[in-house]
PDB file of C-alpha atoms and ligand atoms in Angstrom:
ATOM      1  CA  MET A1308     -22.809 -28.662 -39.793  1.00 48.00           C
ATOM      2  CA  SER A1309     -24.960 -27.021 -42.472  1.00 45.00           C
ATOM      3  CA  ALA A1310     -23.348 -25.076 -45.345  1.00 45.00           C
ATOM      4  CA  LYS A1311     -24.168 -21.730 -43.734  1.00 57.00           C
ATOM      5  CA  GLU A1312     -22.862 -22.582 -40.298  1.00 73.00           C
ATOM      6  CA  VAL A1313     -19.391 -21.378 -39.394  1.00 83.00           C
ATOM      7  CA  PRO A1314     -17.286 -23.445 -36.999  1.00 90.00           C
ATOM      8  CA  LEU A1315     -17.199 -22.348 -33.376  1.00 96.00           C
ATOM      9  CA  LYS A1316     -14.086 -20.455 -32.402  1.00 98.00           C
ATOM     10  CA  VAL A1317     -12.178 -21.441 -29.297  1.00 98.00           C
ATOM     11  CA  TYR A1318      -9.812 -19.078 -27.523  1.00 98.00           C
ATOM     12  CA  ILE A1319      -6.437 -20.474 -26.521  1.00 98.00           C
ATOM     13  CA  SER A1320      -3.915 -18.159 -24.903  1.00 98.00           C
ATOM     14  CA  GLY A1321      -4.599 -15.061 -26.953  1.00 98.00           C
ATOM     15  CA  LYS A1322      -5.768 -16.526 -30.254  1.00 98.00           C
ATOM     16  CA  LEU A1323      -9.026 -17.836 -31.673  1.00 98.00           C
ATOM     17  CA  TYR A1324      -8.982 -21.214 -33.409  1.00 98.00           C
ATOM     18  CA  ASP A1325     -11.650 -23.160 -35.278  1.00 98.00           C
ATOM     19  CA  LYS A1326     -13.040 -25.816 -32.926  1.00 97.00           C
ATOM     20  CA  GLU A1327     -11.312 -28.619 -34.882  1.00 97.00           C
ATOM     21  CA  ASP A1328      -7.946 -26.873 -34.649  1.00 98.00           C
ATOM     22  CA  ALA A1329      -8.227 -25.908 -30.977  1.00 98.00           C
ATOM     23  CA  LYS A1330      -5.586 -28.170 -29.449  1.00 97.00           C
ATOM     24  CA  ILE A1331      -3.068 -28.162 -26.644  1.00 96.00           C
ATOM     25  CA  SER A1332      -0.028 -30.331 -25.914  1.00 97.00           C
ATOM     26  CA  VAL A1333      -0.400 -33.908 -24.680  1.00 98.00           C
ATOM     27  CA  TYR A1334       2.389 -32.951 -22.252  1.00 98.00           C
ATOM     28  CA  ASP A1335       0.148 -30.359 -20.626  1.00 98.00           C
ATOM     29  CA  HIS A1336      -0.116 -31.183 -16.930  1.00 98.00           C
ATOM     30  CA  GLY A1337      -3.799 -30.298 -17.136  1.00 98.00           C
ATOM     31  CA  LEU A1338      -4.190 -33.499 -19.142  1.00 98.00           C
ATOM     32  CA  LEU A1339      -1.474 -35.570 -17.496  1.00 98.00           C
ATOM     33  CA  TYR A1340      -2.454 -34.818 -13.892  1.00 98.00           C
ATOM     34  CA  GLY A1341      -5.640 -32.761 -13.849  1.00 98.00           C
ATOM     35  CA  ASP A1342      -3.364 -29.922 -12.791  1.00 98.00           C
ATOM     36  CA  GLY A1343      -5.353 -26.786 -13.474  1.00 98.00           C
ATOM     37  CA  VAL A1344      -8.534 -24.931 -12.605  1.00 98.00           C
ATOM     38  CA  PHE A1345     -11.729 -23.986 -14.397  1.00 98.00           C
ATOM     39  CA  GLU A1346     -15.028 -22.146 -14.331  1.00 98.00           C
ATOM     40  CA  GLY A1347     -18.398 -22.830 -15.949  1.00 98.00           C
ATOM     41  CA  MET A1348     -20.513 -19.755 -16.583  1.00 98.00           C
ATOM     42  CA  ARG A1349     -23.580 -18.663 -18.479  1.00 97.00           C
ATOM     43  CA  SER A1350     -24.392 -15.606 -20.481  1.00 97.00           C
ATOM     44  CA  TYR A1351     -27.899 -14.224 -20.722  1.00 97.00           C
ATOM     45  CA  GLY A1352     -28.767 -11.609 -23.336  1.00 96.00           C
ATOM     46  CA  GLY A1353     -25.089 -11.066 -24.101  1.00 94.00           C
ATOM     47  CA  LYS A1354     -24.060 -10.526 -20.471  1.00 97.00           C
ATOM     48  CA  VAL A1355     -22.103 -13.098 -18.484  1.00 98.00           C
ATOM     49  CA  PHE A1356     -23.941 -13.840 -15.240  1.00 98.00           C
ATOM     50  CA  ARG A1357     -21.776 -12.821 -12.251  1.00 98.00           C
ATOM     51  CA  LEU A1358     -18.573 -12.793 -14.306  1.00 98.00           C
ATOM     52  CA  GLU A1359     -16.636 -10.944 -11.598  1.00 98.00           C
ATOM     53  CA  GLN A1360     -17.573 -13.556  -9.005  1.00 98.00           C
ATOM     54  CA  HIS A1361     -16.529 -16.387 -11.330  1.00 98.00           C
ATOM     55  CA  LEU A1362     -13.182 -14.710 -11.947  1.00 98.00           C
ATOM     56  CA  GLU A1363     -12.709 -14.227  -8.235  1.00 98.00           C
ATOM     57  CA  ARG A1364     -13.323 -17.936  -7.618  1.00 98.00           C
ATOM     58  CA  LEU A1365     -11.004 -18.832 -10.505  1.00 98.00           C
ATOM     59  CA  TRP A1366      -8.220 -16.736  -8.994  1.00 98.00           C
ATOM     60  CA  ALA A1367      -8.869 -18.267  -5.572  1.00 98.00           C
ATOM     61  CA  SER A1368      -8.716 -21.805  -7.000  1.00 98.00           C
ATOM     62  CA  ALA A1369      -5.497 -20.923  -8.846  1.00 98.00           C
ATOM     63  CA  LYS A1370      -3.954 -19.425  -5.724  1.00 98.00           C
ATOM     64  CA  ALA A1371      -4.753 -22.569  -3.752  1.00 98.00           C
ATOM     65  CA  ILE A1372      -2.812 -24.709  -6.245  1.00 98.00           C
ATOM     66  CA  TRP A1373       0.073 -22.252  -6.732  1.00 98.00           C
ATOM     67  CA  LEU A1374      -0.915 -21.524 -10.309  1.00 98.00           C
ATOM     68  CA  GLU A1375      -0.287 -18.076 -11.675  1.00 98.00           C
ATOM     69  CA  ILE A1376      -2.884 -17.069 -14.233  1.00 98.00           C
ATOM     70  CA  PRO A1377      -0.860 -15.510 -17.063  1.00 97.00           C
ATOM     71  CA  ILE A1378      -3.370 -12.760 -17.894  1.00 98.00           C
ATOM     72  CA  SER A1379      -4.935  -9.954 -15.883  1.00 98.00           C
ATOM     73  CA  ARG A1380      -8.484 -10.200 -14.610  1.00 98.00           C
ATOM     74  CA  PRO A1381      -9.816  -7.372 -16.852  1.00 98.00           C
ATOM     75  CA  ALA A1382      -8.031  -8.871 -19.874  1.00 98.00           C
ATOM     76  CA  LEU A1383      -9.554 -12.297 -19.164  1.00 98.00           C
ATOM     77  CA  ALA A1384     -13.009 -10.743 -18.750  1.00 98.00           C
ATOM     78  CA  LYS A1385     -12.542  -9.047 -22.126  1.00 98.00           C
ATOM     79  CA  ALA A1386     -11.334 -12.294 -23.722  1.00 98.00           C
ATOM     80  CA  VAL A1387     -14.483 -14.064 -22.463  1.00 98.00           C
ATOM     81  CA  ASN A1388     -16.736 -11.355 -23.918  1.00 98.00           C
ATOM     82  CA  ASP A1389     -14.768 -11.220 -27.182  1.00 98.00           C
ATOM     83  CA  THR A1390     -15.006 -15.016 -27.598  1.00 98.00           C
ATOM     84  CA  LEU A1391     -18.768 -14.888 -27.067  1.00 98.00           C
ATOM     85  CA  ALA A1392     -19.015 -12.084 -29.625  1.00 97.00           C
ATOM     86  CA  ALA A1393     -16.819 -13.920 -32.134  1.00 97.00           C
ATOM     87  CA  ASN A1394     -19.235 -16.841 -31.934  1.00 97.00           C
ATOM     88  CA  ASN A1395     -22.347 -14.683 -31.972  1.00 97.00           C
ATOM     89  CA  ILE A1396     -23.490 -16.241 -28.716  1.00 97.00           C
ATOM     90  CA  THR A1397     -25.706 -14.126 -26.488  1.00 96.00           C
ATOM     91  CA  ASP A1398     -27.321 -16.923 -24.464  1.00 96.00           C
ATOM     92  CA  GLY A1399     -24.849 -19.690 -23.898  1.00 97.00           C
ATOM     93  CA  TYR A1400     -22.402 -21.487 -21.709  1.00 97.00           C
ATOM     94  CA  ILE A1401     -18.769 -20.592 -21.167  1.00 98.00           C
ATOM     95  CA  ARG A1402     -16.039 -22.962 -20.047  1.00 98.00           C
ATOM     96  CA  LEU A1403     -12.937 -21.176 -18.864  1.00 98.00           C
ATOM     97  CA  VAL A1404      -9.924 -23.436 -18.283  1.00 98.00           C
ATOM     98  CA  ILE A1405      -6.434 -22.647 -17.011  1.00 98.00           C
ATOM     99  CA  THR A1406      -3.997 -25.549 -17.311  1.00 98.00           C
ATOM    100  CA  ARG A1407      -0.569 -25.787 -15.679  1.00 98.00           C
ATOM    101  CA  GLY A1408       0.959 -25.856 -19.173  1.00 98.00           C
ATOM    102  CA  SER A1409       3.156 -28.416 -20.896  1.00 97.00           C
ATOM    103  CA  GLY A1410       6.186 -29.813 -19.179  1.00 95.00           C
ATOM    104  CA  SER A1411       8.132 -32.980 -18.652  1.00 95.00           C
ATOM    105  CA  LEU A1412       6.634 -36.217 -17.378  1.00 96.00           C
ATOM    106  CA  GLY A1413       6.554 -36.108 -13.597  1.00 95.00           C
ATOM    107  CA  LEU A1414       4.431 -34.136 -11.196  1.00 96.00           C
ATOM    108  CA  ASP A1415       6.766 -31.210 -10.578  1.00 95.00           C
ATOM    109  CA  PRO A1416       4.874 -28.084 -11.654  1.00 96.00           C
ATOM    110  CA  ASN A1417       8.176 -26.195 -11.724  1.00 94.00           C
ATOM    111  CA  ARG A1418       9.050 -28.224 -14.779  1.00 94.00           C
ATOM    112  CA  THR A1419       6.189 -26.815 -16.801  1.00 94.00           C
ATOM    113  CA  SER A1420       5.986 -23.550 -18.669  1.00 91.00           C
ATOM    114  CA  HIS A1421       3.222 -21.323 -19.912  1.00 96.00           C
ATOM    115  CA  PRO A1422      -0.118 -22.074 -18.304  1.00 98.00           C
ATOM    116  CA  GLN A1423      -2.711 -22.245 -21.072  1.00 98.00           C
ATOM    117  CA  VAL A1424      -5.862 -20.152 -21.012  1.00 98.00           C
ATOM    118  CA  ILE A1425      -8.775 -21.771 -22.826  1.00 98.00           C
ATOM    119  CA  ILE A1426     -12.223 -20.282 -23.409  1.00 98.00           C
ATOM    120  CA  ILE A1427     -14.918 -22.439 -24.960  1.00 98.00           C
ATOM    121  CA  THR A1428     -18.287 -20.827 -25.635  1.00 98.00           C
ATOM    122  CA  ASP A1429     -21.149 -23.041 -26.668  1.00 96.00           C
ATOM    123  CA  HIS A1430     -24.745 -23.963 -25.985  1.00 93.00           C
ATOM    124  CA  ILE A1431     -25.642 -26.372 -23.223  1.00 87.00           C
ATOM    125  CA  ALA A1432     -28.763 -28.191 -22.089  1.00 84.00           C
ATOM    126  CA  LEU A1433     -27.582 -30.055 -19.013  1.00 83.00           C
ATOM    127  CA  TYR A1434     -30.897 -31.681 -18.142  1.00 91.00           C
ATOM    128  CA  PRO A1435     -33.884 -32.368 -20.406  1.00 92.00           C
ATOM    129  CA  GLU A1436     -36.715 -29.816 -20.111  1.00 94.00           C
ATOM    130  CA  ASP A1437     -39.018 -32.474 -18.669  1.00 96.00           C
ATOM    131  CA  PHE A1438     -36.979 -32.537 -15.443  1.00 97.00           C
ATOM    132  CA  TYR A1439     -37.482 -28.785 -14.946  1.00 97.00           C
ATOM    133  CA  GLN A1440     -41.239 -29.323 -15.164  1.00 97.00           C
ATOM    134  CA  ASN A1441     -41.587 -32.572 -13.247  1.00 98.00           C
ATOM    135  CA  GLY A1442     -38.423 -32.798 -11.158  1.00 98.00           C
ATOM    136  CA  LEU A1443     -35.402 -35.009 -10.993  1.00 98.00           C
ATOM    137  CA  GLU A1444     -34.814 -38.250  -9.158  1.00 98.00           C
ATOM    138  CA  ILE A1445     -31.435 -38.625  -7.457  1.00 98.00           C
ATOM    139  CA  VAL A1446     -29.681 -41.235  -5.329  1.00 98.00           C
ATOM    140  CA  THR A1447     -26.993 -40.959  -2.670  1.00 98.00           C
ATOM    141  CA  ALA A1448     -23.613 -42.108  -3.953  1.00 98.00           C
ATOM    142  CA  SER A1449     -21.408 -44.261  -1.748  1.00 98.00           C
ATOM    143  CA  THR A1450     -18.387 -42.279  -2.980  1.00 98.00           C
ATOM    144  CA  MET A1451     -17.923 -39.567  -0.379  1.00 98.00           C
ATOM    145  CA  ARG A1452     -17.011 -36.011  -1.354  1.00 98.00           C
ATOM    146  CA  ASN A1453     -13.287 -35.273  -1.188  1.00 98.00           C
ATOM    147  CA  HIS A1454     -12.159 -34.715   2.392  1.00 98.00           C
ATOM    148  CA  PRO A1455     -11.472 -30.969   2.654  1.00 97.00           C
ATOM    149  CA  ALA A1456      -8.181 -31.684   4.399  1.00 97.00           C
ATOM    150  CA  ALA A1457      -7.049 -33.737   1.384  1.00 97.00           C
ATOM    151  CA  LEU A1458      -8.350 -31.688  -1.515  1.00 97.00           C
ATOM    152  CA  SER A1459     -10.711 -28.857  -0.750  1.00 98.00           C
ATOM    153  CA  PRO A1460     -13.959 -29.019  -2.720  1.00 98.00           C
ATOM    154  CA  ARG A1461     -13.715 -25.218  -2.755  1.00 98.00           C
ATOM    155  CA  ILE A1462     -10.996 -25.573  -5.410  1.00 98.00           C
ATOM    156  CA  LYS A1463     -12.621 -25.962  -8.810  1.00 98.00           C
ATOM    157  CA  SER A1464      -9.791 -28.048 -10.202  1.00 98.00           C
ATOM    158  CA  LEU A1465      -9.480 -30.016 -13.419  1.00 98.00           C
ATOM    159  CA  ASN A1466      -9.483 -33.206 -11.376  1.00 97.00           C
ATOM    160  CA  TYR A1467     -13.155 -34.107 -11.154  1.00 98.00           C
ATOM    161  CA  LEU A1468     -12.774 -37.853 -10.635  1.00 98.00           C
ATOM    162  CA  ASN A1469     -14.372 -37.690  -7.192  1.00 98.00           C
ATOM    163  CA  ASN A1470     -17.507 -36.241  -8.752  1.00 98.00           C
ATOM    164  CA  ILE A1471     -17.345 -38.467 -11.842  1.00 98.00           C
ATOM    165  CA  LEU A1472     -17.228 -41.629  -9.721  1.00 98.00           C
ATOM    166  CA  ALA A1473     -20.342 -40.480  -7.869  1.00 98.00           C
ATOM    167  CA  LYS A1474     -21.990 -39.494 -11.149  1.00 98.00           C
ATOM    168  CA  ILE A1475     -21.363 -43.024 -12.506  1.00 98.00           C
ATOM    169  CA  GLU A1476     -23.058 -44.460  -9.434  1.00 98.00           C
ATOM    170  CA  GLY A1477     -26.044 -42.236 -10.111  1.00 98.00           C
ATOM    171  CA  LEU A1478     -26.172 -43.212 -13.763  1.00 98.00           C
ATOM    172  CA  GLN A1479     -25.958 -46.891 -12.866  1.00 98.00           C
ATOM    173  CA  SER A1480     -29.053 -46.376 -10.727  1.00 98.00           C
ATOM    174  CA  GLY A1481     -30.839 -44.619 -13.578  1.00 98.00           C
ATOM    175  CA  CYS A1482     -30.313 -41.096 -12.166  1.00 98.00           C
ATOM    176  CA  ILE A1483     -28.485 -38.302 -13.949  1.00 96.00           C
ATOM    177  CA  GLU A1484     -27.395 -36.605 -10.731  1.00 98.00           C
ATOM    178  CA  ALA A1485     -26.261 -38.058  -7.397  1.00 98.00           C
ATOM    179  CA  LEU A1486     -26.070 -36.763  -3.852  1.00 99.00           C
ATOM    180  CA  MET A1487     -22.663 -36.779  -2.170  1.00 99.00           C
ATOM    181  CA  LEU A1488     -22.065 -36.893   1.577  1.00 98.00           C
ATOM    182  CA  ASN A1489     -18.993 -35.523   3.305  1.00 98.00           C
ATOM    183  CA  HIS A1490     -16.548 -37.388   5.538  1.00 97.00           C
ATOM    184  CA  LYS A1491     -18.894 -36.814   8.503  1.00 98.00           C
ATOM    185  CA  GLY A1492     -21.793 -38.394   6.681  1.00 98.00           C
ATOM    186  CA  GLU A1493     -23.545 -35.052   6.249  1.00 98.00           C
ATOM    187  CA  VAL A1494     -25.091 -33.842   3.029  1.00 98.00           C
ATOM    188  CA  ALA A1495     -22.489 -31.998   0.962  1.00 98.00           C
ATOM    189  CA  GLU A1496     -23.661 -31.395  -2.595  1.00 98.00           C
ATOM    190  CA  CYS A1497     -24.418 -33.188  -5.830  1.00 98.00           C
ATOM    191  CA  THR A1498     -21.781 -34.123  -8.405  1.00 98.00           C
ATOM    192  CA  GLY A1499     -22.100 -30.845 -10.306  1.00 98.00           C
ATOM    193  CA  ASP A1500     -24.716 -28.880  -8.397  1.00 98.00           C
ATOM    194  CA  ASN A1501     -25.384 -27.513  -4.917  1.00 98.00           C
ATOM    195  CA  ILE A1502     -28.401 -28.745  -2.977  1.00 99.00           C
ATOM    196  CA  PHE A1503     -31.193 -26.912  -1.177  1.00 99.00           C
ATOM    197  CA  LEU A1504     -34.093 -28.138   0.948  1.00 98.00           C
ATOM    198  CA  VAL A1505     -37.306 -26.426   1.977  1.00 98.00           C
ATOM    199  CA  ARG A1506     -38.837 -27.360   5.305  1.00 98.00           C
ATOM    200  CA  ASN A1507     -41.606 -25.488   7.109  1.00 98.00           C
ATOM    201  CA  GLN A1508     -41.214 -22.583   4.656  1.00 97.00           C
ATOM    202  CA  ALA A1509     -37.494 -22.168   5.460  1.00 98.00           C
ATOM    203  CA  VAL A1510     -34.851 -22.607   2.752  1.00 98.00           C
ATOM    204  CA  LEU A1511     -31.896 -24.716   3.932  1.00 99.00           C
ATOM    205  CA  THR A1512     -28.532 -25.507   2.358  1.00 99.00           C
ATOM    206  CA  PRO A1513     -25.272 -26.988   3.673  1.00 98.00           C
ATOM    207  CA  PRO A1514     -22.645 -24.429   4.747  1.00 98.00           C
ATOM    208  CA  THR A1515     -19.272 -24.084   3.009  1.00 97.00           C
ATOM    209  CA  ASP A1516     -17.576 -26.078   5.749  1.00 96.00           C
ATOM    210  CA  ALA A1517     -19.666 -29.112   4.832  1.00 98.00           C
ATOM    211  CA  GLY A1518     -17.003 -29.479   2.120  1.00 98.00           C
ATOM    212  CA  ILE A1519     -18.666 -28.065  -0.960  1.00 98.00           C
ATOM    213  CA  LEU A1520     -17.934 -25.876  -3.920  1.00 98.00           C
ATOM    214  CA  GLU A1521     -19.213 -22.408  -3.048  1.00 98.00           C
ATOM    215  CA  GLY A1522     -21.554 -22.264  -5.995  1.00 98.00           C
ATOM    216  CA  ILE A1523     -22.181 -18.911  -7.575  1.00 98.00           C
ATOM    217  CA  THR A1524     -25.749 -19.901  -8.395  1.00 98.00           C
ATOM    218  CA  ARG A1525     -26.075 -21.015  -4.748  1.00 98.00           C
ATOM    219  CA  ASP A1526     -24.985 -17.526  -3.656  1.00 98.00           C
ATOM    220  CA  ALA A1527     -27.376 -15.872  -6.080  1.00 98.00           C
ATOM    221  CA  VAL A1528     -30.266 -18.062  -4.899  1.00 98.00           C
ATOM    222  CA  ILE A1529     -29.540 -17.390  -1.200  1.00 98.00           C
ATOM    223  CA  GLU A1530     -29.490 -13.659  -1.924  1.00 98.00           C
ATOM    224  CA  MET A1531     -32.610 -13.798  -4.057  1.00 98.00           C
ATOM    225  CA  ALA A1532     -34.556 -15.928  -1.542  1.00 98.00           C
ATOM    226  CA  ARG A1533     -33.671 -13.589   1.340  1.00 98.00           C
ATOM    227  CA  LYS A1534     -34.754 -10.586  -0.718  1.00 98.00           C
ATOM    228  CA  ALA A1535     -38.025 -12.361  -1.439  1.00 98.00           C
ATOM    229  CA  GLY A1536     -38.609 -12.678   2.313  1.00 98.00           C
ATOM    230  CA  TYR A1537     -37.786 -16.355   2.805  1.00 98.00           C
ATOM    231  CA  GLN A1538     -35.839 -17.450   5.811  1.00 98.00           C
ATOM    232  CA  VAL A1539     -32.576 -18.979   4.536  1.00 98.00           C
ATOM    233  CA  ARG A1540     -30.251 -21.010   6.754  1.00 98.00           C
ATOM    234  CA  GLU A1541     -26.845 -22.464   5.900  1.00 98.00           C
ATOM    235  CA  THR A1542     -26.825 -25.429   8.204  1.00 98.00           C
ATOM    236  CA  ALA A1543     -25.496 -28.976   8.466  1.00 98.00           C
ATOM    237  CA  LEU A1544     -27.967 -31.429   6.948  1.00 98.00           C
ATOM    238  CA  THR A1545     -28.299 -35.186   7.071  1.00 98.00           C
ATOM    239  CA  ARG A1546     -29.924 -37.593   4.677  1.00 98.00           C
ATOM    240  CA  HIS A1547     -32.793 -37.741   7.149  1.00 98.00           C
ATOM    241  CA  ASP A1548     -33.338 -34.005   6.613  1.00 98.00           C
ATOM    242  CA  VAL A1549     -33.482 -34.630   2.879  1.00 98.00           C
ATOM    243  CA  TYR A1550     -36.020 -37.435   3.229  1.00 98.00           C
ATOM    244  CA  ILE A1551     -38.382 -35.394   5.394  1.00 98.00           C
ATOM    245  CA  ALA A1552     -38.004 -32.131   3.455  1.00 98.00           C
ATOM    246  CA  ASP A1553     -41.090 -30.549   1.901  1.00 98.00           C
ATOM    247  CA  GLU A1554     -39.101 -29.606  -1.186  1.00 98.00           C
ATOM    248  CA  CYS A1555     -35.652 -30.090  -2.669  1.00 98.00           C
ATOM    249  CA  PHE A1556     -33.839 -28.416  -5.549  1.00 98.00           C
ATOM    250  CA  LEU A1557     -30.360 -28.164  -7.052  1.00 98.00           C
ATOM    251  CA  THR A1558     -28.465 -25.136  -8.324  1.00 98.00           C
ATOM    252  CA  GLY A1559     -25.596 -24.662 -10.756  1.00 98.00           C
ATOM    253  CA  SER A1560     -24.496 -22.421 -13.591  1.00 97.00           C
ATOM    254  CA  ALA A1561     -25.380 -25.045 -16.162  1.00 96.00           C
ATOM    255  CA  ALA A1562     -28.431 -26.461 -14.337  1.00 96.00           C
ATOM    256  CA  GLU A1563     -29.742 -23.112 -13.021  1.00 97.00           C
ATOM    257  CA  ILE A1564     -32.473 -24.222 -10.539  1.00 98.00           C
ATOM    258  CA  ILE A1565     -33.869 -27.729 -10.973  1.00 98.00           C
ATOM    259  CA  PRO A1566     -36.424 -29.426  -8.701  1.00 98.00           C
ATOM    260  CA  VAL A1567     -35.724 -32.813  -7.103  1.00 98.00           C
ATOM    261  CA  VAL A1568     -38.761 -34.972  -6.369  1.00 98.00           C
ATOM    262  CA  LYS A1569     -37.276 -38.292  -5.338  1.00 98.00           C
ATOM    263  CA  VAL A1570     -34.161 -39.130  -3.315  1.00 98.00           C
ATOM    264  CA  ASP A1571     -33.101 -42.740  -2.723  1.00 98.00           C
ATOM    265  CA  ARG A1572     -36.540 -43.779  -4.013  1.00 98.00           C
ATOM    266  CA  ARG A1573     -38.322 -41.727  -1.362  1.00 98.00           C
ATOM    267  CA  LYS A1574     -40.764 -39.111  -2.557  1.00 98.00           C
ATOM    268  CA  ILE A1575     -39.856 -35.597  -1.452  1.00 98.00           C
ATOM    269  CA  GLY A1576     -42.982 -33.794  -0.238  1.00 97.00           C
ATOM    270  CA  ASN A1577     -45.834 -34.935  -2.436  1.00 96.00           C
ATOM    271  CA  GLY A1578     -43.521 -35.999  -5.235  1.00 97.00           C
ATOM    272  CA  ALA A1579     -43.984 -32.895  -7.382  1.00 98.00           C
ATOM    273  CA  PRO A1580     -41.893 -29.693  -7.570  1.00 98.00           C
ATOM    274  CA  GLY A1581     -42.951 -27.559  -4.604  1.00 98.00           C
ATOM    275  CA  PRO A1582     -44.316 -23.995  -4.553  1.00 98.00           C
ATOM    276  CA  ILE A1583     -41.202 -22.348  -3.090  1.00 98.00           C
ATOM    277  CA  THR A1584     -38.988 -24.116  -5.617  1.00 98.00           C
ATOM    278  CA  ARG A1585     -41.282 -22.935  -8.417  1.00 98.00           C
ATOM    279  CA  ASP A1586     -41.314 -19.394  -7.057  1.00 98.00           C
ATOM    280  CA  LEU A1587     -37.514 -19.306  -6.862  1.00 98.00           C
ATOM    281  CA  MET A1588     -37.234 -20.760 -10.389  1.00 98.00           C
ATOM    282  CA  GLU A1589     -39.478 -17.985 -11.683  1.00 98.00           C
ATOM    283  CA  ARG A1590     -37.567 -15.319  -9.805  1.00 98.00           C
ATOM    284  CA  PHE A1591     -34.265 -16.672 -11.107  1.00 98.00           C
ATOM    285  CA  HIS A1592     -35.661 -16.610 -14.626  1.00 97.00           C
ATOM    286  CA  ARG A1593     -36.650 -12.969 -14.202  1.00 97.00           C
ATOM    287  CA  LEU A1594     -33.254 -12.141 -12.712  1.00 96.00           C
ATOM    288  CA  THR A1595     -31.362 -13.620 -15.642  1.00 96.00           C
ATOM    289  CA  ARG A1596     -33.602 -13.048 -18.670  1.00 88.00           C
TER     290      ARG A1596
HETATM  291  N1  PMP B 815     -20.845 -28.145  -6.983  1.00 74.33           N
HETATM  292  C1  PMP B 815     -20.019 -28.674  -7.889  1.00 74.33           C
HETATM  293  C2  PMP B 815     -19.213 -29.859  -7.514  1.00 74.33           C
HETATM  294  C3  PMP B 815     -19.913 -28.114  -9.172  1.00 74.33           C
HETATM  295  O1  PMP B 815     -19.087 -28.643 -10.072  1.00 74.33           O
HETATM  296  C4  PMP B 815     -20.704 -26.986  -9.490  1.00 74.33           C
HETATM  297  C5  PMP B 815     -20.601 -26.345 -10.836  1.00 74.33           C
HETATM  298  N2  PMP B 815     -20.953 -27.205 -11.883  1.00 74.33           N
HETATM  299  C6  PMP B 815     -21.570 -26.483  -8.510  1.00 74.33           C
HETATM  300  C7  PMP B 815     -21.602 -27.069  -7.267  1.00 74.33           C
HETATM  301  C8  PMP B 815     -22.433 -25.276  -8.788  1.00 74.33           C
HETATM  302  O2  PMP B 815     -21.623 -24.120  -8.849  1.00 74.33           O
HETATM  303  P1  PMP B 815     -21.995 -22.857  -9.718  1.00 74.33           P
HETATM  304  O3  PMP B 815     -23.324 -22.411  -9.274  1.00 74.33           O
HETATM  305  O4  PMP B 815     -20.928 -21.868  -9.422  1.00 74.33           O
HETATM  306  O5  PMP B 815     -22.000 -23.282 -11.150  1.00 74.33           O
END
């Protein structure tokens, strides 16, 4: 940190702390059991992209795990904006975390008190710029996405081990993202991004019931592509569909839209980011900047 730089402030349950002093209890069930929910968002030009939709998903995730968020939705929206302002961040990344709160050892959430609300605002570059220009290579992980009947991927919970195990497989193959299949062997999503294909000019992506997180960037891209006149279909996809696609790209709040040019060592299309991917990237850029 240079002399002029001030430490980042982190919001925890109503107060701002210097990054170094932003701490919660080691008895918090968020740490002990991954018991909690979160959101990752971006702000562009001082405005959080689709904040309302993120809060809606956060409340839905919390409801699914019987977690009561101890602050109203408008108050949390204000806290997010205030934390960004306190850190002078107009274009950045926001991590919103609600933990079950500290309690006794043992799973019982009734033996915890005070869910903690954490807001971290920072800058993020998920993938190097080169990948946005030339595309990413990914591999299929053997770790399948959580079975929706066991733990719905629609819940954005603090337990990300399923995704982390797949991510490690990707990294071990020299890829920074990995494709995950669902319990039926269909394409679900990547470890931290949703997936799209382009085939014969149509834009395709797995439906929610493929067992995926309903990405907010995914929603925005579907909407944007339809408005631009592309045919968009949410449909079950197999690895075969991926291999024979003309184009492939991933979406996420942190990643935005990133082209994929190789999957399981097979070139997608001609091995370069395709025209529809590029068009959608440009449109997304205009939408957000
Ligand atoms: N899938 C998973 C598993 C994710 O963790 C994320 C978010 N990082 C996404 C998809 C993309 O969702 P969003 O566009 O809402 O960030």
